[in-house]
Short mmCIF file of C-alpha atoms in Angstrom, two decimals:
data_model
loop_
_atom_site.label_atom_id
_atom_site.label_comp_id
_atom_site.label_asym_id
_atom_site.label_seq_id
_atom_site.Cartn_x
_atom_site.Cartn_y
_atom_site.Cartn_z
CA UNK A 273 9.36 -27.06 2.52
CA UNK A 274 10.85 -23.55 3.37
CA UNK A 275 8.00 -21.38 4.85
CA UNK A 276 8.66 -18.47 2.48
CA UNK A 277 6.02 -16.52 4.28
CA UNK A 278 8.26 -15.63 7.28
CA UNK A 279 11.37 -15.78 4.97
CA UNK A 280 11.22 -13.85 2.37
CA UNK A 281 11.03 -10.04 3.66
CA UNK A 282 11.47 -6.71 1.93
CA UNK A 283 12.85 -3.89 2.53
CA UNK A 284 12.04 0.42 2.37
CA UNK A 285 14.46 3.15 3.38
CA UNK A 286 16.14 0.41 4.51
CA UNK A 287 13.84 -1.32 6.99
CA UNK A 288 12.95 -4.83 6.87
CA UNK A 289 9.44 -6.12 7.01
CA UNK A 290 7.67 -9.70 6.66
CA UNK A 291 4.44 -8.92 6.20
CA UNK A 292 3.74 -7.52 2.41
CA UNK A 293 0.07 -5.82 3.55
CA UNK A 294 0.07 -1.97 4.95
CA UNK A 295 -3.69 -1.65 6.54
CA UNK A 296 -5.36 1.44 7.01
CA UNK A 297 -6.84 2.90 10.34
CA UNK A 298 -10.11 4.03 8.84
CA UNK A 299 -13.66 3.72 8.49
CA UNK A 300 -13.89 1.45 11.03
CA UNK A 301 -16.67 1.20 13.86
CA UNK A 302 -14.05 2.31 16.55
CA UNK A 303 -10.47 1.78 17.09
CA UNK A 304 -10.77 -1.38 18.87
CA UNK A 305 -12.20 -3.05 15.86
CA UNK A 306 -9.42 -1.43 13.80
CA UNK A 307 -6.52 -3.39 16.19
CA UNK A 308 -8.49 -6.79 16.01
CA UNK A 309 -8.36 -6.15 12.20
CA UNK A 310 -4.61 -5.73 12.08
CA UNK A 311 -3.63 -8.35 14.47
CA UNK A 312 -5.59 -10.63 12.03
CA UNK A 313 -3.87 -9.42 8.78
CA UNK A 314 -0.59 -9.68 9.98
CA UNK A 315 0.47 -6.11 9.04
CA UNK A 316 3.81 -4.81 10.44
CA UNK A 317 2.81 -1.01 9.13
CA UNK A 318 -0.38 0.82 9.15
CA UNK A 319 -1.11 4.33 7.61
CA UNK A 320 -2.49 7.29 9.26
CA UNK A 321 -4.30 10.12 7.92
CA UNK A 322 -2.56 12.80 10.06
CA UNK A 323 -5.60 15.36 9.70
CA UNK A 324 -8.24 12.67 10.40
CA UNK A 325 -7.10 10.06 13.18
CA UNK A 326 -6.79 11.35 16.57
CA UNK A 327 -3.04 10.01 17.80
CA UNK A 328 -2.35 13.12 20.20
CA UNK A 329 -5.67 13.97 21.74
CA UNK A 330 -5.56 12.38 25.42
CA UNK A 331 -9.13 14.24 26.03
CA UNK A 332 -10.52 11.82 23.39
CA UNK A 333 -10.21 7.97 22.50
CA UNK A 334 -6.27 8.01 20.99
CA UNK A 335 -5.46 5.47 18.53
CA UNK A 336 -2.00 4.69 19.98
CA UNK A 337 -3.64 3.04 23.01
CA UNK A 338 -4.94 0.07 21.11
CA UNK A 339 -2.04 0.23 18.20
CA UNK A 340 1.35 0.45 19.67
CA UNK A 341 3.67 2.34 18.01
CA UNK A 342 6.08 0.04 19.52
CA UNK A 343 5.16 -2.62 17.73
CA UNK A 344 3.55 -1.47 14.78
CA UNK A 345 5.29 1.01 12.27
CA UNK A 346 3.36 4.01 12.01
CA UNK A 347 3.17 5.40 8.41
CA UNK A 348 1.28 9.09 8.45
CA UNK A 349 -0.29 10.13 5.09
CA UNK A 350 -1.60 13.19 3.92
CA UNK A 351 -5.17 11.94 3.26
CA UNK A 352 -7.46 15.26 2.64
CA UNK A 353 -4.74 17.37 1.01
CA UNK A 354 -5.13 18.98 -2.23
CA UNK A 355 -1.98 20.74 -2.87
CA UNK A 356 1.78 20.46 -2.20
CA UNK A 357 1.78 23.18 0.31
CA UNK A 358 -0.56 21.52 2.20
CA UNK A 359 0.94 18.16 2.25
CA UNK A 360 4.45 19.02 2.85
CA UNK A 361 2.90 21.19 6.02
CA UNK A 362 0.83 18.11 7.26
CA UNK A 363 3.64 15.99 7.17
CA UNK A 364 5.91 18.72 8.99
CA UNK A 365 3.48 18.02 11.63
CA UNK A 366 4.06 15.05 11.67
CA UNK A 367 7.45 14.62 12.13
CA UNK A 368 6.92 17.27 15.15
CA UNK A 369 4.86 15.03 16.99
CA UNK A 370 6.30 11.58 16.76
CA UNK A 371 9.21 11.91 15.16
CA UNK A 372 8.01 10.12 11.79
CA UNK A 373 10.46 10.18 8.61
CA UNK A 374 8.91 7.53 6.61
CA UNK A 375 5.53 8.90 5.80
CA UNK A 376 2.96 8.02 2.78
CA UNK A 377 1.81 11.05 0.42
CA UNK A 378 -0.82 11.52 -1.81
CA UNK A 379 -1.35 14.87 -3.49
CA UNK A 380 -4.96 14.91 -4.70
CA UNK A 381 -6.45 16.40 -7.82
CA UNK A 382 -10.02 16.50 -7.31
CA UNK A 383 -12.26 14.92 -4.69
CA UNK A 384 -14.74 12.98 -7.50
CA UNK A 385 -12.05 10.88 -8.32
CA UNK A 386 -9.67 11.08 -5.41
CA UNK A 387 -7.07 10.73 -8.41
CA UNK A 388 -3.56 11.95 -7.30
CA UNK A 389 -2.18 15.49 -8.92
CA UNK A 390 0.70 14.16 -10.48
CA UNK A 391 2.90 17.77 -10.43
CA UNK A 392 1.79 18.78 -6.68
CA UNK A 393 2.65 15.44 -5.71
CA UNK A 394 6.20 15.18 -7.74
CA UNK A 395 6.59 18.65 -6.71
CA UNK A 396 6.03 17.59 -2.64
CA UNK A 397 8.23 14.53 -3.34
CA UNK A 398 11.09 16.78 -4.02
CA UNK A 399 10.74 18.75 -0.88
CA UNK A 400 10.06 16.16 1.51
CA UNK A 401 12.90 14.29 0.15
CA UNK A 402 15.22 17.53 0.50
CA UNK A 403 14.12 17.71 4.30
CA UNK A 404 15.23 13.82 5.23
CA UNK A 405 11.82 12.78 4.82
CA UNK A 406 11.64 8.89 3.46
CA UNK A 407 8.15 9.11 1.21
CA UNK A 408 6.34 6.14 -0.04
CA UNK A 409 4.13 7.71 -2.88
CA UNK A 410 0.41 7.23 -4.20
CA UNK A 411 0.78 7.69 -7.90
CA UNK A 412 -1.20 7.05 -10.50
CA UNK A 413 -0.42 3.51 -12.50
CA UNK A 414 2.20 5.20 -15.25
CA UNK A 415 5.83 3.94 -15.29
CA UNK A 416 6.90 7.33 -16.78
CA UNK A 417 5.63 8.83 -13.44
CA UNK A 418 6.77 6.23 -11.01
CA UNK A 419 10.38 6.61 -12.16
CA UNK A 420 10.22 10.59 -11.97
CA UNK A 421 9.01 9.47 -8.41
CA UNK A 422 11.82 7.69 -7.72
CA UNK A 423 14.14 10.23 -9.65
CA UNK A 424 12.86 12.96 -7.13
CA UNK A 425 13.67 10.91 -4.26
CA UNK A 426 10.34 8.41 -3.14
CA UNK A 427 11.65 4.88 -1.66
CA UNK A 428 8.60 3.69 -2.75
CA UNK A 429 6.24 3.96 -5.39
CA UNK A 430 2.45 3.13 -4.52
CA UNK A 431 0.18 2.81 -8.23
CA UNK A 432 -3.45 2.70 -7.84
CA UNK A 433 -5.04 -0.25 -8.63
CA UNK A 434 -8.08 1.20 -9.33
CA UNK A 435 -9.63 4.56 -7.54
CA UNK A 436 -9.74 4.70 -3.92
CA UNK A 437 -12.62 2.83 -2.22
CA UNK A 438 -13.97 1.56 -5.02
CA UNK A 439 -13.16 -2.36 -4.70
CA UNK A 440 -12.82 -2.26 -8.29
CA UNK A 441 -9.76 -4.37 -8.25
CA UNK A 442 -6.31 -3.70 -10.58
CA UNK A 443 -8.00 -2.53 -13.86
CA UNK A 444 -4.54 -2.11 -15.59
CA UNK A 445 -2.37 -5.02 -14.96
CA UNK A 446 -0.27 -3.92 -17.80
CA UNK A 447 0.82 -0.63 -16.53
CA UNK A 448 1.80 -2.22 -12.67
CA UNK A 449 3.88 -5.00 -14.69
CA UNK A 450 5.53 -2.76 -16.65
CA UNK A 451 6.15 -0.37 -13.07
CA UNK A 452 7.17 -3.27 -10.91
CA UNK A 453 9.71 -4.27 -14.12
CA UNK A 454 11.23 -0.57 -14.18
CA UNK A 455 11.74 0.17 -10.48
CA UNK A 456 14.66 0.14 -8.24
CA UNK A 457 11.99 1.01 -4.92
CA UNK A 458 9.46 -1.11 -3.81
CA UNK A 459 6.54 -1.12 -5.48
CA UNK A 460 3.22 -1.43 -3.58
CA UNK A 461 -0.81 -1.16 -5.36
CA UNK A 462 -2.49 1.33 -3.32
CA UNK A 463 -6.36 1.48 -3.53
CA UNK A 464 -8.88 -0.43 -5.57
CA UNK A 465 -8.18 -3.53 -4.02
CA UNK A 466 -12.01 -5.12 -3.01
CA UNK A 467 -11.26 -8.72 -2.28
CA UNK A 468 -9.05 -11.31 -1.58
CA UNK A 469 -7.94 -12.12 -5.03
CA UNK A 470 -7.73 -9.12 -6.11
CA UNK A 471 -4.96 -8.45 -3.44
CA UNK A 472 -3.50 -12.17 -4.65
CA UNK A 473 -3.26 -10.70 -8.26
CA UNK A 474 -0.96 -7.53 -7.23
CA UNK A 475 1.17 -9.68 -6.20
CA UNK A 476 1.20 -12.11 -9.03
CA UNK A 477 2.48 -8.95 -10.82
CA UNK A 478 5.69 -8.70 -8.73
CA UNK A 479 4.69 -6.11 -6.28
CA UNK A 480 6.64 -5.57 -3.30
CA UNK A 481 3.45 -5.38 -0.92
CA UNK A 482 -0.41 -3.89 -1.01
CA UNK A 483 -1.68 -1.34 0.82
CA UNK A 484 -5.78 -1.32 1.39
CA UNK A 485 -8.36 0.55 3.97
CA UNK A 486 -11.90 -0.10 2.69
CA UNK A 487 -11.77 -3.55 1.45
CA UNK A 488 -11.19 -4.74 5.19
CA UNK A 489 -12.80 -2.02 7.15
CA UNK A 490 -16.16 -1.63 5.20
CA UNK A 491 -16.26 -5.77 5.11
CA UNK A 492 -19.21 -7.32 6.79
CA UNK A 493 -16.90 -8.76 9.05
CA UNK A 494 -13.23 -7.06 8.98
CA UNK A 495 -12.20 -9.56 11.05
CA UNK A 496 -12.24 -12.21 8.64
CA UNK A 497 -11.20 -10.08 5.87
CA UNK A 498 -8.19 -9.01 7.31
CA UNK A 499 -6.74 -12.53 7.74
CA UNK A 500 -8.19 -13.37 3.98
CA UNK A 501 -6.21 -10.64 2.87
CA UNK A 502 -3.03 -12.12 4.52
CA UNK A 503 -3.44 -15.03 3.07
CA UNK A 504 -3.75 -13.72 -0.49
CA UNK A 505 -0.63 -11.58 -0.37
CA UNK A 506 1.11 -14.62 0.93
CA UNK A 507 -0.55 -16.61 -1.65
CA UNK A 508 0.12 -14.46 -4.24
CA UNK A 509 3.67 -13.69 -3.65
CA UNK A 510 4.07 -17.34 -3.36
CA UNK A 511 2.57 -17.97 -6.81
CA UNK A 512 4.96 -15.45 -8.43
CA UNK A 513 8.19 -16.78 -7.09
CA UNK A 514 6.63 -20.41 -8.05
CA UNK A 515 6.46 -19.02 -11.76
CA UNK A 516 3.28 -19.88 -13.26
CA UNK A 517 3.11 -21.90 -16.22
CA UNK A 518 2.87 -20.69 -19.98
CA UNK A 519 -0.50 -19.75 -21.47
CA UNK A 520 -1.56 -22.03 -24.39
CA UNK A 521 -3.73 -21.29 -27.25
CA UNK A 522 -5.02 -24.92 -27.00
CA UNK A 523 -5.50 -27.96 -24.29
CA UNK A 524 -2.20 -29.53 -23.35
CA UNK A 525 -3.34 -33.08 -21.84
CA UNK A 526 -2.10 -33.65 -18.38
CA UNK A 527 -1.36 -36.99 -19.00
CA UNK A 528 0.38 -38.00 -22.45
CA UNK A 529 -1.87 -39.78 -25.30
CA UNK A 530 1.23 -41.84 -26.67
CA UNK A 531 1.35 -45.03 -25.99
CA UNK A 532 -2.01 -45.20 -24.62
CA UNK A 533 -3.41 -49.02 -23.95
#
């Protein structure tokens, strides 16, 4: 049996990955708990809110010393920001102090709903994407938005599942199928995801990969989370490439009643 788990990789802005989980680097107890947590999920690429987590600072506890860059594929994100200006500045930053193209950004509309603002953030697309930037994007779950996305220049598209840190799971499955069916990017659910299955179901849709923060790091034990959450994205993936079988109004029998004895 061919382990498709270590052979079937993907690829953004031309850069080949394994695992198909991105982990966050927040909310957790302390940045030693974070690094256990992605060593158990497997992750090859974790975000970084630029304005939040401290990756510069020698003065204070820097996260770089228990996630190495090195190994691990830094992807910065413009958590916090409100308005183009601001995220196109924050990822500037960025790029000045590690030398980051491939960033995540999310554009926010309001901080209720932590919804993204579609025109700031197709708006920001087209600038970063002007400047050599390579941005994977936090959209919301509309196909008609993730191909101006990809139109303006994202290599990825990244549709909410459901609002961020709710655990609410994909509440459209609809709109991601019809997303993953119209892209020519990866296509990645980013927030809502609470659980293991819900994480298996993204990519029963066809997605390229999931991205989560809270489900692992607000866990009772992240741990374990973590390395459930690898094993549903494996799982998952697995189960679409298998094909699953046909829905049926009524029971098929498993075995056949002709001929019976």
């Amino acid at each position: 049996m061919t382990d498709t788990a270590s052979t079937d990789t993907w690829t953004v802005a031309g850069r080949n990955f394994t695992s198909r989980l991105i982990v966050g680097t927040g909310k957790y107890k302390d940045f030693a708990q974070n690094a256990a947590a992605v060593a158990a999920s497997g992750a090859e690429i974790v975000t970084v809110a630029v304005r939040r987590v401290n990756v510069m600072d020698p003065t204070q506890p820097v996260l770089t010393d228990y996630i190495d860059p090195k190994k691990i594929t830094y992807l910065p994100n413009t958590a916090g920001c409100f308005t183009a200006e601001d995220a196109i500045r924050t990822l500037r930053l960025a790029r000045e102090a590690g030398g980051w193209d491939l960033v995540k950004l999310e554009v926010l509309g309001e901080a209720r709903t932590l919804y993204p603002d579609m025109r700031e953030t197709l708006k920001a697309t087209e600038v970063l994407a002007r400047e050599g930037f390579l941005p994977m994007v936090y959209c919301v779950d509309d196909p008609i938005a993730a191909r101006q996305l990809e139109e303006a220049g994202a290599v990825a598209v990244m549709p909410l599942g459901a609002p961020i840190g709710s655990g609410l799971g994909i509440q459209n499955k609809v709109t991601i199928r019809l997303i993953v069916e119209g892209a020519k990017v990866p296509v990645l659910v980013d927030a809502g995801v609470g659980t293991a299955s819900e994480a298996a179901v993204a990519m029963e849709l066809g997605c390229d990969g999931v991205l989560m923060n809270t489900a692992i790091a607000e866990a009772q034990d992240p741990v374990r989370m973590a390395r459930a959450m690898r094993h549903a994205v494996i799982a998952g993936r697995e189960a679409y490439l298998a094909g699953r079988m046909k829905t049926r109004k009524y029971a098929d029998p498993s075995s056949p009643l002709a001929g019976l004895i």
